[in-house]
């Protein structure tokens, strides 16, 4: 493009958001690499064997590369969501290989040879690990029940994690045993086991002492955790996607309806000066403004740049990267300053960065209330009443009616008898008035052909602006001739000033009025609830009138309901799968007892860190649930093995907790370590993905305690020391109650 234009004209991308996307991807890549390093260090801390840590870490890049290939084959790209899923998977990828390595160490400590220890360890946990994999994949069921934009964002992330997990499982059963046989020492002495011995003993004693009051402790703890989860959910709030500060803003400036474009231009220039004074001229990279209506020859679709008249202007501002200026604070200061210096102007801030524009679904404001009815005057009365009510909500800003409802007009009343006596028609006179007040282009397009270049140019005739700059001058517009006498508009018509609707908007052919507002330092869910309460307080509406929210509120409600229903279904699927594996609904409920702890941890940490429940944090909670279920499966599987061999009176739950203390702590702490860089929010996309990491860490912090202390209590309460009954239906199985001796 630069080569096709003169040298003194420079073309550059000033509002290019691809740089933000690229930097976000680089930040996520850095977080993933740092997470993998921290994960390996955590494994090394527990096993005190650098070779084991190397084996675990080797699985991470191989699983991620496999996931990338599968994403390519599935038609996906590397974007913020898929790379976020891969960064999230780093922590959980070590779950499969860590469990395998830890179990190999456990068998080595029993005095077995290396090859025998590897074989027995892999064989012992093959089915539990498969169950863990299926349980983690099951928590992505919500993605299948989503639609629209959330589905488009959730599905790629889910696919990235799922592909990586499947690859990790296969590698843990193939590559890990081979590398262990090559790299691990033949005689393994686990020094960390001595240090964990006291912790195991204390845990066993604690569980054993609490077992006497488990009938009281378990229900109270579960109910308490559910209440904490509900409190965290209510306090944290809900949004569609985390808010980000991309250093850009778009503001719509509205002067009183009918303001001349020159006055609107002056107000726009004053607003730009105010922005420079607040932000500092050196911190503003570029501003772009458009004032008035788009002419037909303007090469842009109104869907991207829309104004309702000469009284509106759209201003885009791009701050210098690293300016350190908060966009939200800049908006608030700009509101106050414009209100003081340009009292007639009204501001409304609109989505500026790429994520906000996608998630807004085309709506200019997060709060958009529709007042729809057959009688527009009646709808306006209700809209004005609602506007007053919304102004009382302290955190709402820029509350205004989007359409110009009082556009200044001139009503011309033609005397049809006199017009006919003059030999004219109202149509002829009207066209003359249009040409005089606007342009001949609106009556009869005229083109001049440049034969040399082969281009056609539109030619239009207008009155000089000095000759037509007041309403009284329309009397002087010539509308025709009668002989040699010129007929003016005043000869056949009179006029008066008035007001009219400047813009008609329709839904299903029915007119509506829109009341819009922005939100300042509050979550969208809270705002939607308060606005719905204000709508309800309007009382009984006239027949045929409807008042409802649309835009982002619809998307929020849809997203939360679909995710909640999907999560509930995931719990049911996991429960049924566990019941099928253990052949017992009681054991399935024992594993599912970790859910309240995960939800409580995720919701509370989101609240305490000032984050909200959104697509990202919901994804983090789901991942934490998957890891918690995996840990509970490890413990319950070991408890069932102990129960089948039980000869002493020691609590089975406490024994299983002691046996699985190290692998559960390893997997949980390794994933927490892997999520720390993401939760810290490094880079440009840090705020977008931080909530995801925080939800995972919060869920795991609580679920680790629940898995090691509450699940054993639940197990002892439900199963106790009941004798194992073989549930096999095979008549050839000698251990089955259906064994047929006659065969």
XYZ file of C-alpha atoms in Angstrom:
743
model
C 0.000 0.000 0.000
C 2.824 2.415 0.835
C 4.314 1.921 -2.649
C 1.050 2.960 -4.314
C 0.765 6.364 -2.618
C 2.910 9.544 -2.648
C 6.078 9.579 -0.559
C 4.818 12.336 1.751
C 1.907 10.144 2.913
C 2.683 7.509 5.506
C 0.439 4.490 6.179
C 0.819 2.676 9.496
C -1.171 0.511 11.884
C -1.947 2.668 14.897
C -4.852 0.707 16.375
C -3.457 -2.687 15.430
C -4.386 -5.254 18.107
C -2.403 -8.101 16.587
C 0.575 -6.933 18.642
C -1.461 -7.394 21.807
C -2.390 -10.912 20.713
C 1.225 -11.812 19.873
C 2.504 -10.429 23.185
C -0.243 -12.310 25.024
C 0.803 -15.560 23.373
C 4.432 -14.919 24.312
C 3.405 -14.254 27.915
C 1.426 -17.478 28.080
C 4.352 -19.380 26.589
C 6.655 -17.934 29.244
C 4.153 -18.839 31.986
C 3.959 -22.394 30.664
C 7.748 -22.810 30.598
C 8.142 -21.348 34.074
C 5.313 -23.550 35.322
C 7.006 -26.647 33.905
C 10.269 -25.689 35.647
C 8.523 -25.162 39.000
C 6.658 -28.435 38.581
C 9.919 -30.323 38.036
C 11.454 -28.670 41.099
C 8.477 -29.718 43.216
C 8.829 -33.348 42.080
C 12.550 -33.166 42.863
C 11.773 -31.791 46.313
C 9.626 -34.808 47.181
C 11.546 -37.630 45.531
C 15.040 -36.227 46.087
C 15.995 -37.932 42.839
C 16.952 -35.739 39.906
C 16.555 -38.638 37.475
C 12.924 -39.114 38.493
C 12.310 -35.380 38.113
C 13.843 -35.450 34.612
C 11.581 -38.352 33.618
C 8.509 -36.437 34.810
C 9.521 -33.185 33.087
C 10.324 -34.937 29.788
C 6.664 -35.926 29.533
C 5.516 -32.309 29.588
C 6.886 -31.102 26.207
C 6.042 -34.417 24.524
C 2.431 -34.261 25.717
C 2.141 -30.584 24.744
C 3.552 -31.221 21.256
C 1.112 -34.094 20.807
C -1.725 -31.781 21.833
C -0.600 -29.121 19.338
C -0.578 -31.693 16.513
C -4.055 -32.903 17.492
C -5.315 -29.302 17.643
C -3.991 -28.739 14.124
C -5.715 -31.887 12.885
C -8.941 -30.721 14.568
C -8.793 -27.411 12.679
C -7.814 -25.271 15.679
C -5.146 -22.574 15.851
C -2.665 -21.448 18.486
C -4.499 -18.587 20.163
C -5.019 -17.186 23.648
C -7.570 -19.871 24.536
C -5.695 -22.922 23.216
C -2.362 -21.707 24.557
C -4.079 -20.928 27.855
C -5.339 -24.502 27.905
C -1.831 -25.809 27.254
C -0.398 -23.596 30.012
C -3.122 -24.886 32.318
C -2.332 -28.462 31.315
C 1.320 -28.111 32.370
C 0.418 -28.525 36.007
C -1.944 -31.444 35.556
C 0.218 -33.226 32.985
C 2.588 -34.285 35.735
C -0.263 -36.031 37.551
C -0.083 -39.190 35.454
C 3.715 -39.484 35.275
C 4.191 -38.405 38.915
C 1.823 -41.088 40.166
C 3.689 -43.686 38.100
C 7.147 -42.584 39.291
C 6.014 -42.366 42.908
C 4.522 -45.846 42.795
C 7.742 -47.215 41.262
C 9.670 -45.657 44.155
C 7.203 -47.183 46.598
C 7.814 -50.662 45.196
C 11.567 -50.106 45.147
C 11.367 -49.253 48.842
C 9.714 -52.633 49.393
C 12.980 -54.263 48.307
C 11.925 -55.359 44.829
C 14.277 -55.416 41.872
C 14.056 -52.475 39.512
C 12.342 -54.352 36.665
C 9.870 -56.040 39.035
C 9.144 -52.757 40.823
C 8.442 -51.016 37.519
C 6.189 -53.838 36.273
C 4.220 -54.170 39.507
C 3.898 -50.407 39.955
C 2.582 -49.789 36.428
C 0.242 -52.769 36.582
C -1.148 -51.764 39.968
C -2.185 -48.247 38.952
C -3.065 -48.769 35.277
C -6.815 -48.911 35.824
C -6.939 -46.220 38.549
C -4.995 -43.889 36.234
C -7.361 -44.644 33.369
C -10.232 -43.820 35.685
C -8.457 -40.610 36.688
C -8.048 -39.666 33.019
C -11.707 -40.322 32.257
C -12.767 -38.370 35.339
C -10.699 -35.356 34.285
C -12.052 -35.547 30.738
C -15.579 -35.771 32.154
C -15.267 -32.369 33.810
C -15.137 -30.824 30.336
C -18.710 -31.927 29.668
C -19.937 -28.313 30.194
C -18.230 -27.333 26.922
C -20.611 -29.569 24.990
C -23.659 -27.709 26.303
C -22.483 -24.192 25.552
C -23.387 -22.133 22.515
C -22.349 -18.931 20.802
C -19.210 -17.031 21.746
C -18.570 -18.893 25.053
C -18.614 -22.207 23.201
C -16.176 -20.866 20.632
C -13.796 -19.942 23.449
C -14.364 -22.882 25.795
C -14.174 -25.725 23.261
C -10.618 -24.939 22.010
C -9.306 -24.674 25.574
C -11.008 -27.934 26.547
C -9.605 -29.684 23.479
C -6.081 -28.470 24.254
C -6.228 -29.847 27.809
C -7.958 -33.087 26.776
C -5.449 -33.910 24.032
C -2.537 -33.190 26.375
C -4.028 -35.366 29.131
C -4.607 -38.322 26.822
C -1.040 -38.035 25.540
C 0.248 -37.797 29.119
C -1.600 -40.977 30.122
C -0.201 -42.934 27.183
C 3.322 -41.648 27.860
C 3.074 -42.516 31.561
C 2.287 -46.123 30.672
C 4.866 -46.466 27.906
C 7.704 -43.942 27.990
C 7.922 -43.514 31.764
C 8.490 -47.250 32.487
C 11.148 -47.439 29.754
C 12.976 -44.323 30.970
C 12.688 -45.551 34.552
C 14.325 -48.821 33.584
C 17.146 -46.938 31.881
C 17.714 -44.051 34.296
C 16.641 -45.021 37.807
C 19.142 -46.524 40.214
C 18.829 -50.219 40.966
C 18.884 -49.644 44.717
C 16.753 -46.675 45.697
C 16.895 -45.094 49.133
C 14.190 -42.488 49.589
C 15.404 -39.892 52.085
C 12.220 -37.869 51.878
C 10.241 -40.849 53.156
C 11.912 -40.475 56.576
C 10.797 -36.852 56.810
C 7.276 -37.741 55.711
C 7.074 -40.510 58.293
C 6.166 -38.186 61.141
C 3.608 -36.373 59.008
C 2.021 -39.685 58.044
C 1.864 -40.716 61.670
C 0.248 -37.444 62.732
C -2.266 -37.684 59.898
C -3.190 -41.254 60.860
C -3.605 -40.314 64.509
C -5.742 -37.293 63.611
C -8.037 -39.361 61.389
C -8.245 -42.137 63.981
C -9.210 -39.697 66.757
C -11.766 -37.904 64.573
C -13.331 -41.191 63.519
C -15.247 -41.389 66.812
C -17.192 -38.215 65.965
C -17.288 -38.655 62.168
C -21.102 -38.825 62.142
C -21.080 -35.222 63.346
C -17.855 -33.947 61.750
C -18.503 -35.071 58.154
C -21.985 -33.498 57.664
C -20.995 -30.276 59.454
C -17.791 -29.933 57.403
C -19.512 -30.613 54.084
C -22.339 -28.175 54.839
C -19.809 -25.594 56.025
C -17.779 -25.944 52.837
C -20.893 -25.551 50.685
C -21.811 -22.397 52.606
C -18.291 -21.036 52.123
C -18.534 -21.790 48.400
C -21.870 -19.951 48.213
C -20.442 -16.988 50.140
C -17.424 -16.801 47.848
C -19.645 -17.040 44.765
C -21.886 -14.216 45.940
C -19.004 -11.977 47.002
C -16.777 -12.626 43.987
C -19.453 -11.732 41.442
C -19.837 -12.911 37.862
C -18.633 -11.723 34.483
C -18.342 -13.181 31.013
C -14.595 -12.688 30.722
C -11.964 -11.044 32.939
C -11.548 -7.324 32.404
C -8.287 -6.342 30.774
C -6.540 -3.020 30.339
C -5.269 -2.958 26.767
C -4.367 0.746 26.901
C -7.198 1.696 24.533
C -10.586 3.318 24.931
C -13.423 4.393 22.680
C -15.742 7.171 23.773
C -18.940 8.396 22.157
C -19.563 12.111 22.675
C -23.164 13.295 22.414
C -24.128 16.943 22.214
C -27.799 17.993 22.398
C -29.719 16.552 19.442
C -29.501 18.784 16.388
C -26.221 20.470 17.334
C -24.398 21.665 14.233
C -21.416 19.602 13.214
C -19.093 22.585 13.756
C -20.165 22.810 17.419
C -19.751 19.056 17.842
C -16.289 19.321 16.288
C -15.329 22.049 18.755
C -16.529 19.904 21.667
C -14.554 16.958 20.299
C -11.373 19.022 20.121
C -11.910 20.204 23.699
C -12.380 16.601 24.787
C -9.115 15.602 23.094
C -7.359 18.470 24.885
C -8.794 17.274 28.195
C -7.539 13.730 27.479
C -4.052 15.084 26.805
C -4.104 17.085 30.033
C -5.247 14.128 32.152
C -3.072 11.411 30.614
C -0.192 13.617 29.607
C 0.480 14.277 25.946
C 3.561 12.059 25.967
C 1.446 9.107 27.146
C -1.054 9.336 24.270
C 0.208 7.488 21.204
C -2.598 8.523 18.865
C -6.224 9.633 18.852
C -8.739 9.202 16.061
C -12.048 11.037 15.913
C -15.049 10.993 13.627
C -17.700 13.701 13.879
C -21.166 13.660 12.346
C -22.831 11.307 9.893
C -20.965 9.056 7.494
C -21.341 10.309 3.912
C -22.285 7.721 1.267
C -18.793 7.961 -0.211
C -17.106 7.176 3.147
C -15.488 3.768 2.759
C -16.623 2.109 6.013
C -19.619 0.037 6.999
C -21.825 1.800 9.592
C -21.846 -1.435 11.605
C -18.241 -0.582 12.589
C -18.656 3.178 12.915
C -22.130 4.503 13.602
C -23.397 7.931 14.608
C -27.025 9.046 14.682
C -26.448 12.642 13.576
C -24.153 15.679 13.479
C -24.415 15.929 17.267
C -22.399 12.721 17.824
C -18.689 11.992 17.633
C -16.678 8.816 18.181
C -13.193 9.162 19.663
C -10.593 6.390 19.831
C -7.569 6.744 22.082
C -4.469 4.559 22.139
C -2.064 5.100 25.035
C 1.671 4.595 24.809
C 2.659 1.079 25.807
C 3.901 0.992 29.372
C 2.401 4.380 30.235
C 1.190 3.002 33.574
C -2.165 4.768 33.239
C -5.284 2.839 34.235
C -7.968 3.108 31.558
C -10.762 2.896 34.169
C -9.265 5.770 36.173
C -8.762 7.776 32.986
C -12.428 7.276 32.072
C -13.613 8.436 35.481
C -11.427 11.565 35.413
C -12.556 12.304 31.855
C -16.218 12.087 32.892
C -15.708 14.606 35.686
C -13.645 16.995 33.580
C -15.996 16.962 30.570
C -19.005 17.466 32.824
C -17.281 20.528 34.282
C -15.887 22.058 31.071
C -18.503 20.952 28.498
C -21.770 20.727 30.485
C -23.904 20.092 27.392
C -21.904 17.013 26.382
C -22.640 13.443 27.441
C -20.059 10.674 27.251
C -20.522 6.956 26.799
C -17.583 4.541 26.767
C -17.711 1.603 24.377
C -15.679 -1.609 23.852
C -12.246 -0.738 22.484
C -10.003 -3.794 22.751
C -10.457 -6.999 20.766
C -11.769 -9.174 23.623
C -14.395 -6.652 24.762
C -15.621 -6.144 21.209
C -16.111 -9.892 20.713
C -17.746 -10.521 24.091
C -20.102 -7.522 23.792
C -21.885 -9.178 20.819
C -22.245 -5.813 19.097
C -23.717 -3.905 22.039
C -22.033 -0.603 22.848
C -22.572 -0.806 26.606
C -22.626 -3.596 29.192
C -26.054 -2.444 30.395
C -28.642 -2.111 27.649
C -32.326 -2.009 28.588
C -34.985 -2.188 25.878
C -38.354 -0.474 26.321
C -40.546 -1.900 23.573
C -44.149 -1.038 22.824
C -46.644 0.083 20.205
C -46.941 3.635 21.548
C -43.557 5.357 21.363
C -44.647 8.259 23.591
C -45.700 5.763 26.253
C -42.401 3.891 25.878
C -40.486 7.140 26.281
C -42.285 7.955 29.514
C -41.299 4.554 30.935
C -37.720 4.959 29.641
C -37.377 8.338 31.391
C -38.665 6.818 34.626
C -36.220 3.924 34.334
C -33.353 6.311 33.595
C -34.016 8.183 36.832
C -34.064 4.896 38.714
C -30.752 3.733 37.191
C -29.108 7.043 38.095
C -29.650 6.102 41.747
C -27.387 3.034 41.367
C -24.075 4.453 42.540
C -21.704 2.415 40.359
C -23.554 2.984 37.069
C -22.114 5.633 34.796
C -23.194 7.353 31.556
C -26.887 6.492 31.997
C -28.625 7.836 28.899
C -31.163 7.120 26.207
C -29.316 6.042 23.078
C -31.747 7.404 20.477
C -32.190 11.156 19.806
C -35.856 11.650 20.726
C -36.008 15.478 20.502
C -34.366 16.270 17.209
C -35.050 19.898 16.162
C -37.204 20.064 13.051
C -38.927 22.584 10.822
C -42.481 21.654 9.902
C -43.506 23.136 6.541
C -47.257 23.432 5.880
C -48.026 23.855 2.195
C -51.131 25.662 1.061
C -52.170 23.191 -1.598
C -54.710 25.565 -3.191
C -52.177 28.355 -3.666
C -49.545 25.860 -4.771
C -51.934 24.592 -7.459
C -52.841 28.132 -8.519
C -49.129 28.804 -9.029
C -48.885 25.792 -11.348
C -46.785 23.803 -8.901
C -47.109 20.551 -7.009
C -46.068 19.845 -3.437
C -43.567 17.322 -4.801
C -41.861 19.973 -6.943
C -41.754 22.444 -4.094
C -40.433 19.810 -1.687
C -37.591 18.901 -4.026
C -36.618 22.542 -4.327
C -36.533 22.892 -0.536
C -34.384 19.756 -0.269
C -31.948 21.123 -2.846
C -31.800 24.443 -1.045
C -31.262 23.074 2.452
C -29.140 20.048 1.560
C -27.872 19.180 -1.907
C -29.019 18.378 -5.428
C -27.441 14.928 -4.890
C -30.481 13.911 -2.850
C -32.841 14.764 -5.732
C -31.026 13.901 -8.917
C -27.536 12.311 -8.934
C -25.367 13.861 -11.639
C -22.053 12.371 -12.803
C -19.266 13.850 -14.903
C -17.138 11.408 -16.849
C -13.424 12.025 -17.109
C -12.829 10.427 -20.496
C -9.069 10.557 -20.087
C -8.964 8.526 -16.859
C -12.231 6.694 -17.383
C -13.490 7.721 -13.942
C -16.920 9.152 -13.131
C -17.248 11.903 -10.526
C -20.430 12.936 -8.757
C -21.378 16.572 -9.208
C -23.720 18.255 -6.759
C -25.018 21.793 -6.319
C -25.477 23.399 -2.904
C -26.379 26.807 -1.547
C -23.440 28.577 0.081
C -23.618 27.999 3.819
C -23.661 31.738 4.455
C -26.827 31.971 2.378
C -28.587 29.232 4.323
C -27.593 29.371 8.001
C -30.849 30.194 9.781
C -34.428 28.843 9.672
C -35.808 32.177 8.485
C -33.819 31.932 5.259
C -35.886 29.037 3.960
C -38.565 31.610 3.093
C -36.187 32.822 0.366
C -35.844 29.453 -1.340
C -37.152 29.667 -4.939
C -39.504 26.786 -5.686
C -40.612 27.674 -9.230
C -41.580 30.369 -11.718
C -44.849 31.880 -12.812
C -44.084 33.674 -16.023
C -41.212 36.007 -15.288
C -41.864 35.999 -11.567
C -39.971 33.779 -9.158
C -42.107 31.854 -6.680
C -40.580 31.580 -3.229
C -41.467 29.165 -0.485
C -43.090 31.960 1.560
C -45.628 32.405 -1.230
C -47.102 28.917 -0.896
C -46.283 27.707 2.621
C -45.629 28.680 6.193
C -43.448 26.884 8.728
C -42.832 26.431 12.441
C -40.161 24.944 14.660
C -40.709 21.648 16.444
C -39.145 18.415 17.650
C -39.272 14.930 16.226
C -37.827 11.457 16.743
C -34.344 11.490 15.240
C -33.907 7.719 14.969
C -36.295 4.782 14.887
C -35.081 1.371 16.021
C -37.205 -1.744 15.650
C -37.308 -5.327 16.893
C -39.729 -7.552 14.985
C -41.152 -4.426 13.337
C -41.964 -2.895 16.735
C -40.318 0.340 17.817
C -38.215 0.436 20.958
C -36.137 2.827 23.048
C -32.790 1.833 24.573
C -31.505 2.965 27.969
C -27.754 2.344 28.233
C -25.206 2.553 31.040
C -21.609 1.675 31.857
C -20.291 -0.022 34.999
C -17.561 1.386 37.240
C -15.655 -0.988 39.545
C -18.428 -3.553 39.831
C -19.039 -6.960 38.279
C -21.582 -7.423 35.520
C -23.623 -9.988 37.461
C -24.281 -7.572 40.347
C -25.192 -4.802 37.898
C -27.622 -7.046 36.030
C -29.329 -8.026 39.294
C -29.716 -4.386 40.373
C -30.993 -3.283 36.960
C -33.522 -6.127 36.900
C -34.648 -4.981 40.345
C -35.096 -1.440 38.996
C -37.146 -2.797 36.088
C -39.314 -4.758 38.514
C -39.872 -1.595 40.588
C -41.456 0.092 37.562
C -44.624 -1.702 38.635
C -47.271 -3.043 36.328
C -46.522 -2.037 32.770
C -49.181 -0.936 30.270
C -50.514 -3.625 27.987
C -48.188 -4.330 25.071
C -45.109 -2.771 26.712
C -42.048 -4.906 27.456
C -38.930 -3.846 29.377
C -35.960 -6.194 29.416
C -32.176 -6.410 29.364
C -30.259 -7.555 26.321
C -26.696 -7.655 25.005
C -24.020 -8.710 27.489
C -26.555 -9.551 30.209
C -28.144 -12.184 27.971
C -24.739 -13.679 27.220
C -23.813 -13.675 30.930
C -26.991 -15.475 31.987
C -26.627 -17.962 29.155
C -22.975 -18.657 29.982
C -23.493 -19.119 33.732
C -26.564 -21.329 33.277
C -24.885 -23.510 30.642
C -21.705 -23.890 32.694
C -23.669 -24.687 35.872
C -25.823 -27.274 34.143
C -22.781 -28.784 32.438
C -20.866 -28.972 35.722
C -23.813 -30.680 37.423
C -23.963 -33.152 34.569
C -20.189 -33.712 34.852
C -20.624 -34.620 38.514
C -23.338 -37.119 37.579
C -21.182 -38.619 34.801
C -18.167 -38.944 37.121
C -20.351 -40.491 39.815
C -21.791 -43.079 37.452
C -18.362 -43.863 36.035
C -16.926 -44.336 39.518
C -19.891 -46.487 40.514
C -19.306 -48.673 37.452
C -15.607 -49.057 38.262
C -15.941 -49.685 41.995
C -19.248 -51.527 41.600
C -20.519 -49.431 44.494
C -22.466 -46.186 44.730
C -21.133 -45.748 48.265
C -17.539 -45.590 47.046
C -18.621 -43.235 44.280
C -20.125 -40.874 46.881
C -16.943 -41.149 48.925
C -14.884 -39.839 45.998
C -17.438 -37.111 45.229
C -17.149 -35.783 48.779
C -14.178 -33.687 47.588
C -16.427 -31.427 45.463
C -17.505 -29.026 48.263
C -13.872 -28.445 49.223
C -12.821 -27.614 45.654
C -15.705 -25.203 45.123
C -15.139 -23.517 48.481
C -11.406 -23.066 47.843
C -11.844 -21.708 44.316
C -14.655 -19.295 45.188
C -13.004 -17.962 48.345
C -9.608 -17.347 46.730
C -11.269 -15.630 43.751
C -13.126 -13.362 46.158
C -10.094 -12.602 48.325
C -7.939 -11.732 45.296
C -10.596 -9.478 43.758
C -11.391 -11.747 40.808
C -14.779 -12.821 39.511
C -16.376 -16.039 38.362
C -16.054 -16.028 34.577
C -15.201 -18.391 31.753
C -11.529 -18.487 32.766
C -12.055 -18.994 36.511
C -14.793 -21.538 35.824
C -12.303 -23.459 33.713
C -9.814 -23.316 36.580
C -12.407 -24.636 39.028
C -13.176 -27.491 36.659
C -9.494 -28.414 36.430
C -9.180 -28.312 40.226
C -12.160 -30.654 40.451
C -10.439 -33.059 38.054
C -7.254 -33.153 40.129
C -9.201 -33.484 43.382
C -11.176 -36.416 41.994
C -7.907 -37.998 40.824
C -6.444 -37.734 44.320
C -9.585 -39.139 45.895
C -9.549 -42.068 43.455
C -5.944 -42.845 44.420
C -6.863 -42.906 48.093
C -10.089 -44.891 47.724
C -8.425 -47.441 45.402
C -5.709 -48.016 47.978
C -8.305 -48.242 50.744
C -10.140 -50.942 48.805
C -6.863 -52.844 48.365
C -6.239 -52.628 52.120
C -9.805 -53.713 52.871
C -9.354 -56.812 50.746
C -6.271 -57.719 52.777
C -7.339 -56.303 56.174
C -6.334 -58.329 59.203
C -5.879 -55.651 61.888
C -8.317 -53.289 63.595
C -6.536 -50.130 62.401
C -8.714 -47.639 60.502
C -8.582 -48.385 56.778
C -9.039 -44.715 55.891
C -6.073 -43.633 57.987
C -3.878 -46.333 56.440
C -4.858 -45.316 52.910
C -4.261 -41.636 53.703
C -0.773 -42.441 55.028
C 0.042 -44.603 51.992
C -1.130 -41.957 49.511
C 0.124 -38.906 51.366
C 3.200 -38.446 49.183
C 1.597 -38.880 45.726
C -1.352 -36.654 46.663
C 0.902 -33.923 48.040
C 3.218 -34.253 45.053
C 0.521 -33.940 42.410
C -1.324 -31.136 44.207
C 1.734 -29.059 45.055
C 3.264 -29.676 41.629
C 0.142 -28.330 39.959
C -0.031 -25.386 42.371
C 3.594 -24.594 41.537
C 2.809 -24.878 37.835
C -0.105 -22.439 38.205
C 1.779 -19.791 40.193
C 3.187 -17.946 37.118
C -0.271 -17.859 35.561
C -1.921 -16.681 38.788
C 0.688 -13.929 39.125
C -0.595 -12.442 35.861
C 2.621 -11.710 33.985
C 2.539 -10.043 30.578
C -0.228 -8.365 28.582
C -2.688 -11.244 28.902
C -1.933 -11.713 32.601
C -5.277 -10.358 33.794
C -7.142 -12.602 31.374
C -5.603 -15.842 32.607
C -4.823 -14.959 36.246
C -8.322 -15.908 37.408
C -7.850 -19.360 35.885
C -4.666 -20.011 37.864
C -6.131 -18.565 41.069
C -9.201 -20.812 40.838
C -6.977 -23.878 40.390
C -4.741 -22.969 43.341
C -7.675 -22.217 45.635
C -9.451 -25.438 44.745
C -6.325 -27.553 45.232
C -5.398 -25.969 48.562
C -8.743 -26.984 50.020
C -9.136 -30.285 48.169
C -5.708 -31.566 49.274
C -6.799 -31.304 52.903
C -10.211 -32.769 52.052
C -8.668 -35.706 50.159
C -6.251 -36.587 52.941
C -8.492 -36.014 55.961
C -12.202 -35.855 55.098
C -12.317 -38.586 52.423
C -10.791 -41.193 54.799
C -13.423 -40.280 57.400
C -16.197 -40.598 54.822
C -14.752 -43.924 53.670
C -14.601 -45.345 57.201
C -18.118 -44.064 57.880
C -19.665 -45.520 54.725
C -17.593 -48.661 54.173
C -15.957 -49.305 57.539
C -14.544 -52.811 57.740
C -17.271 -54.475 55.738
C -16.212 -57.612 53.990
C -15.619 -57.235 50.252
C -18.232 -59.055 48.200
C -17.160 -60.094 44.734
C -19.635 -58.457 42.342
C -18.595 -60.536 39.356
C -21.461 -62.162 37.445
C -19.129 -64.639 35.751
C -20.214 -68.221 36.655
C -16.633 -69.382 35.941
C -15.160 -67.017 38.557
C -14.471 -69.040 41.716
C -14.653 -65.887 43.866
C -18.061 -64.910 42.510
C -21.236 -65.650 44.463
C -22.628 -66.824 41.127
C -19.906 -69.439 40.658
C -21.343 -72.616 39.118
C -19.559 -75.701 40.403
C -21.262 -77.933 37.859
C -19.486 -76.392 34.924
